[in-house]
């Protein structure tokens, strides 16, 4: 059974695409079969890798036909496939949103499509647009678990609590109901602090977030122990079309490397992988 992670958040620029790529790549280097899916019309994930021979179809067929046939492209990295977003227009006239609006049953087509791929992958990681909306809701309903990068400052952490967590809670159809219309409980959300700086302010925000969700007591959100530092390597790796842990220029000695950070993230999310070393040597 593939484990389906959706990387979500109602704000742009928090690190959803970077986290999707880097987590998918570390899993792949741990010899896990991984599928990335780009659901953001900005297509940042689709453009991350240089893909010379894309598949004939992509996200549109997956979502509107509930059929992954012909949708899967090769990234060129072992164990790592991708479904490209071929709906660049999104809410400006692309085909996917009208389809989701046409019937309330259409929102679970993505869920159905991914079930047919279950035997072929260990992990499916879905990148999303930084906003609320029907596509993001369809993704959340298809996911087993969520990952939400949060930048440790006042505005971003407030947006996470009210925007992202608010969106999640709104997906329970009625007060008192425990399952979504996909017939599953709400997927739990792993908040991962991203772009951590070395300031008192950032540490205070992290502490506040941990307290907030420990006290909520409903298990919907956990703030991961793994923290992704604010480091140039994450941006430079994107420019080189490489996962960050493959691309490690000189780094400040006070910060863990991208490889250490991503290995820790993979182990924390999937304790059964603890001890599995990634094959990639920097
Ligand atoms: N930990 C990090 N340190 C430094 N820069 C980062 C980090 N994570 C992401 N970035 C950079 O921040 C920008 C936004 O990240 P991205 O993953 O595209 O966010 P999103 O997909 O949420 O909009 C990109 O330029 C990316 O390279
Ligand atoms: Mg993005």
Coordinates of C-alpha atoms and ligand atoms in Angstrom, one line a residue:
X1 CA 0.0 0.0 0.0
X2 CA 1.4 3.4 -1.0
X3 CA 1.4 6.0 1.8
X4 CA 0.0 9.2 0.4
X5 CA 1.4 12.5 1.7
X6 CA -0.1 15.9 0.7
X7 CA 2.1 18.9 1.2
X8 CA -0.3 21.7 1.9
X9 CA -0.7 25.2 3.3
X10 CA -2.9 28.2 2.5
X11 CA 0.1 30.5 2.0
X12 CA 2.7 30.6 -0.9
X13 CA 6.4 30.6 -0.4
X14 CA 6.5 28.4 2.8
X15 CA 8.5 25.6 1.1
X16 CA 5.9 23.2 -0.1
X17 CA 7.6 22.5 -3.4
X18 CA 11.0 22.3 -1.9
X19 CA 9.8 19.9 0.8
X20 CA 8.0 17.7 -1.8
X21 CA 11.1 17.4 -3.9
X22 CA 13.6 16.8 -1.1
X23 CA 11.5 14.4 0.9
X24 CA 10.6 12.4 -2.3
X25 CA 14.2 12.3 -3.3
X26 CA 15.5 11.1 0.1
X27 CA 12.8 8.3 0.1
X28 CA 13.9 7.4 -3.4
X29 CA 17.5 7.2 -2.4
X30 CA 16.5 4.9 0.5
X31 CA 15.3 2.6 -2.3
X32 CA 11.6 3.3 -1.9
X33 CA 9.5 3.7 -5.0
X34 CA 8.1 7.2 -5.1
X35 CA 5.6 9.2 -7.2
X36 CA 5.5 13.0 -7.1
X37 CA 2.3 14.8 -8.2
X38 CA 2.1 18.5 -9.1
X39 CA -1.3 20.0 -8.5
X40 CA -0.2 23.6 -8.4
X41 CA -1.0 25.5 -11.7
X42 CA 2.2 27.5 -11.1
X43 CA 3.9 24.2 -12.1
X44 CA 7.0 24.8 -10.0
X45 CA 7.3 21.1 -9.2
X46 CA 6.8 20.2 -12.9
X47 CA 9.6 22.5 -13.9
X48 CA 11.9 21.4 -11.1
X49 CA 13.4 18.5 -13.0
X50 CA 14.5 18.6 -16.6
X51 CA 12.2 16.0 -18.2
X52 CA 13.1 15.4 -21.8
X53 CA 10.3 13.0 -22.7
X54 CA 7.2 13.8 -20.7
X55 CA 4.3 11.3 -20.6
X56 CA 1.4 12.0 -23.1
X57 CA -0.9 13.0 -20.2
X58 CA -0.7 14.4 -16.7
X59 CA -2.8 15.8 -13.8
X60 CA -5.9 16.6 -16.0
X61 CA -6.4 13.0 -17.0
X62 CA -5.6 11.7 -13.5
X63 CA -8.2 14.0 -11.8
X64 CA -11.0 14.1 -14.5
X65 CA -10.9 10.4 -15.6
X66 CA -9.7 8.9 -12.3
X67 CA -7.2 7.1 -14.5
X68 CA -3.4 7.3 -14.2
X69 CA -2.8 5.5 -17.5
X70 CA -0.2 7.5 -19.6
X71 CA 0.1 10.1 -16.9
X72 CA 3.4 9.1 -15.3
X73 CA 6.7 10.7 -16.4
X74 CA 10.3 9.7 -15.5
X75 CA 12.3 12.3 -13.5
X76 CA 15.6 10.7 -14.6
X77 CA 16.4 9.9 -10.9
X78 CA 16.1 6.2 -9.9
X79 CA 12.9 5.3 -8.0
X80 CA 11.4 8.7 -8.6
X81 CA 8.4 9.3 -11.0
X82 CA 6.3 12.3 -11.5
X83 CA 2.8 13.3 -12.7
X84 CA 3.2 16.8 -14.3
X85 CA 0.6 19.5 -14.0
X86 CA -0.7 20.1 -17.6
X87 CA -3.4 22.5 -16.3
X88 CA -1.3 25.8 -16.2
X89 CA -4.4 28.0 -16.2
X90 CA -5.9 26.6 -13.0
X91 CA -8.6 29.0 -11.8
X92 CA -8.1 31.2 -14.9
X93 CA -9.9 28.8 -17.2
X94 CA -8.2 25.4 -17.0
X95 CA -10.1 22.1 -17.2
X96 CA -9.8 20.8 -13.7
X97 CA -11.8 23.3 -11.6
X98 CA -14.9 23.2 -13.8
X99 CA -14.8 19.4 -13.6
X100 CA -14.6 19.5 -9.8
X101 CA -17.5 22.0 -9.7
X102 CA -19.7 20.0 -12.0
X103 CA -20.6 17.4 -9.4
X104 CA -19.9 16.9 -5.7
X105 CA -18.8 13.3 -6.4
X106 CA -15.9 14.5 -8.6
X107 CA -13.9 15.5 -5.6
X108 CA -13.0 11.9 -4.8
X109 CA -11.8 11.0 -8.4
X110 CA -8.2 11.8 -7.4
X111 CA -8.6 9.5 -4.4
X112 CA -9.9 6.7 -6.7
X113 CA -7.1 7.2 -9.2
X114 CA -4.4 6.9 -6.6
X115 CA -6.0 3.7 -5.2
X116 CA -5.3 2.1 -8.6
X117 CA -1.6 2.9 -8.2
X118 CA -1.4 1.5 -4.7
X119 CA 0.7 -1.5 -5.4
X120 CA 3.3 0.3 -7.6
X121 CA 4.7 2.9 -5.1
X122 CA 5.8 3.0 -1.5
X123 CA 5.2 6.7 -1.3
X124 CA 3.0 9.2 -3.2
X125 CA 3.8 12.9 -2.5
X126 CA 1.4 15.6 -3.7
X127 CA 2.5 19.2 -4.0
X128 CA -0.3 21.8 -3.8
X129 CA -0.9 25.5 -4.5
X130 CA -0.6 27.7 -1.4
X131 CA -4.3 28.5 -1.1
X132 CA -7.6 27.0 -0.2
X133 CA -9.8 25.6 -3.0
X134 CA -11.4 22.6 -4.5
X135 CA -8.2 21.1 -5.9
X136 CA -6.5 21.3 -2.5
X137 CA -9.6 19.8 -0.9
X138 CA -9.5 16.9 -3.4
X139 CA -5.9 16.3 -2.5
X140 CA -6.5 16.4 1.2
X141 CA -9.3 13.9 0.8
X142 CA -6.9 11.6 -1.1
X143 CA -4.1 11.8 1.5
X144 CA -3.2 9.5 4.4
X145 CA -1.1 12.3 6.0
X146 CA -0.4 15.9 5.5
X147 CA 2.8 17.9 5.7
X148 CA 2.7 21.6 6.1
X149 CA 5.9 23.7 6.1
X150 CA 5.6 26.7 8.4
X151 CA 8.1 29.6 8.4
X152 CA 8.7 30.6 12.1
X153 CA 7.5 34.2 12.1
X154 CA 4.3 35.8 13.5
X155 CA 2.4 36.2 10.2
X156 CA 3.2 32.7 8.8
X157 CA 2.4 30.9 12.0
X158 CA -0.9 32.8 12.4
X159 CA -1.8 31.9 8.8
X160 CA -1.0 28.2 9.5
X161 CA -3.3 28.1 12.6
X162 CA -6.2 30.0 11.1
X163 CA -5.8 29.3 7.4
X164 CA -4.4 25.8 7.0
X165 CA -5.7 24.2 10.1
X166 CA -9.1 26.0 9.7
X167 CA -9.3 24.6 6.1
X168 CA -8.7 21.1 7.5
X169 CA -11.3 21.3 10.2
X170 CA -13.8 22.6 7.6
X171 CA -13.5 19.3 5.7
X172 CA -15.5 17.4 8.3
X173 CA -18.9 17.5 6.7
X174 CA -20.9 18.3 9.9
X175 CA -20.3 18.9 13.6
X176 CA -19.7 15.6 15.4
X177 CA -18.9 13.6 12.2
X178 CA -15.5 11.8 12.4
X179 CA -15.0 11.0 8.7
X180 CA -14.8 13.1 5.5
X181 CA -16.9 12.4 2.4
X182 CA -14.1 10.0 1.3
X183 CA -15.1 7.8 4.2
X184 CA -11.8 8.3 6.0
X185 CA -10.8 10.4 9.1
X186 CA -9.2 13.7 8.5
X187 CA -5.5 13.0 7.7
X188 CA -3.2 14.2 10.5
X189 CA -1.0 17.2 9.7
X190 CA 2.7 17.2 10.3
X191 CA 3.9 20.8 10.6
X192 CA 7.5 21.2 9.7
X193 CA 9.3 24.4 10.6
X194 CA 11.1 25.6 7.5
X195 CA 13.6 28.4 6.9
X196 CA 14.5 28.4 10.6
X197 CA 16.7 31.4 11.4
X198 CA 19.0 31.8 14.4
X199 CA 16.9 34.5 16.2
X200 CA 15.1 34.5 19.5
X201 CA 11.9 35.5 17.7
X202 CA 12.0 32.3 15.6
X203 CA 12.6 30.1 18.6
X204 CA 9.6 31.8 20.4
X205 CA 7.3 31.1 17.5
X206 CA 8.3 27.4 17.4
X207 CA 7.7 27.1 21.1
X208 CA 4.3 28.8 20.8
X209 CA 3.3 26.4 18.0
X210 CA 4.3 23.3 19.9
X211 CA 2.3 24.5 22.9
X212 CA -0.7 25.4 20.9
X213 CA -1.1 22.0 19.3
X214 CA 0.0 19.9 22.3
X215 CA -2.8 21.6 24.2
X216 CA -5.4 21.1 21.4
X217 CA -5.3 17.4 22.3
X218 CA -7.2 16.3 19.2
X219 CA -4.1 14.9 17.5
X220 CA -4.9 16.7 14.3
X221 CA -1.5 18.6 14.2
X222 CA 1.9 17.6 15.4
X223 CA 4.9 19.9 15.1
X224 CA 7.8 17.8 14.0
X225 CA 11.1 17.8 15.9
X226 CA 13.0 18.0 12.6
X227 CA 13.5 21.6 11.7
X228 CA 14.7 22.7 8.2
X229 CA 17.2 25.6 8.5
X230 CA 17.2 28.7 6.4
X231 CA 20.1 27.8 4.0
X232 CA 21.1 28.8 0.5
X233 CA 21.5 25.2 -0.5
X234 CA 17.7 24.8 -0.8
X235 CA 17.4 27.6 -3.3
X236 CA 20.6 26.7 -5.2
X237 CA 19.6 23.1 -5.5
X238 CA 16.3 24.2 -7.1
X239 CA 18.3 26.3 -9.6
X240 CA 20.4 23.2 -10.5
X241 CA 17.3 20.9 -10.8
X242 CA 18.7 18.7 -8.1
X243 CA 17.4 17.5 -4.7
X244 CA 19.0 19.6 -2.0
X245 CA 20.9 16.6 -0.5
X246 CA 22.6 15.9 -3.9
X247 CA 23.7 19.5 -4.0
X248 CA 25.7 20.6 -1.0
X249 CA 28.0 23.5 -1.6
X250 CA 29.9 24.9 1.5
X251 CA 27.6 25.4 4.3
X252 CA 27.8 27.1 7.7
X253 CA 29.2 24.7 10.3
X254 CA 26.4 25.5 12.8
X255 CA 23.7 24.0 10.6
X256 CA 23.0 20.3 9.7
X257 CA 23.5 19.4 6.0
X258 CA 20.5 19.0 3.8
X259 CA 21.2 15.3 3.8
X260 CA 21.1 15.1 7.6
X261 CA 18.0 17.2 7.8
X262 CA 16.1 15.2 5.1
X263 CA 17.2 11.9 6.6
X264 CA 15.8 13.0 9.9
X265 CA 12.6 14.2 8.3
X266 CA 12.2 10.8 6.6
X267 CA 12.9 8.9 9.8
X268 CA 10.5 11.0 11.9
X269 CA 7.7 10.6 9.4
X270 CA 8.4 6.9 8.7
X271 CA 10.1 5.4 11.8
X272 CA 10.2 2.0 9.9
X273 CA 12.9 3.5 7.7
X274 CA 15.2 4.3 10.6
X275 CA 18.6 2.8 9.9
X276 CA 18.1 2.8 6.1
X277 CA 20.9 4.9 4.8
X278 CA 20.3 6.9 1.6
X279 CA 22.5 5.5 -1.3
X280 CA 23.5 9.0 -2.4
X281 CA 26.9 10.2 -1.3
X282 CA 27.6 13.9 -1.3
Ligands
LIG1 N1 14.9 25.9 4.1 C1 15.1 26.8 3.2 N2 16.1 27.7 3.2 C2 16.3 28.7 2.3 N3 15.4 28.8 1.2 C3 14.4 28.0 1.1 C4 14.1 26.9 2.1 N4 13.0 26.3 1.7 C5 12.6 26.8 0.5 N5 13.4 27.9 0.2 C6 13.3 28.8 -1.0 O1 12.1 29.6 -0.7 C7 11.4 29.8 -2.0 C8 9.9 29.3 -1.8 O2 10.0 27.8 -1.6 P1 8.9 26.9 -2.4 O3 9.3 25.5 -2.0 O4 8.8 27.2 -3.8 O5 7.6 27.3 -1.6 P2 6.1 27.0 -2.0 O6 6.0 25.8 -2.8 O7 5.4 26.8 -0.6 O8 5.5 28.3 -2.6 C9 12.2 29.1 -3.0 O9 13.0 30.0 -3.7 C10 13.0 28.0 -2.3 O10 14.2 27.7 -2.9
LIG2 MG1 5.2 25.6 -4.7

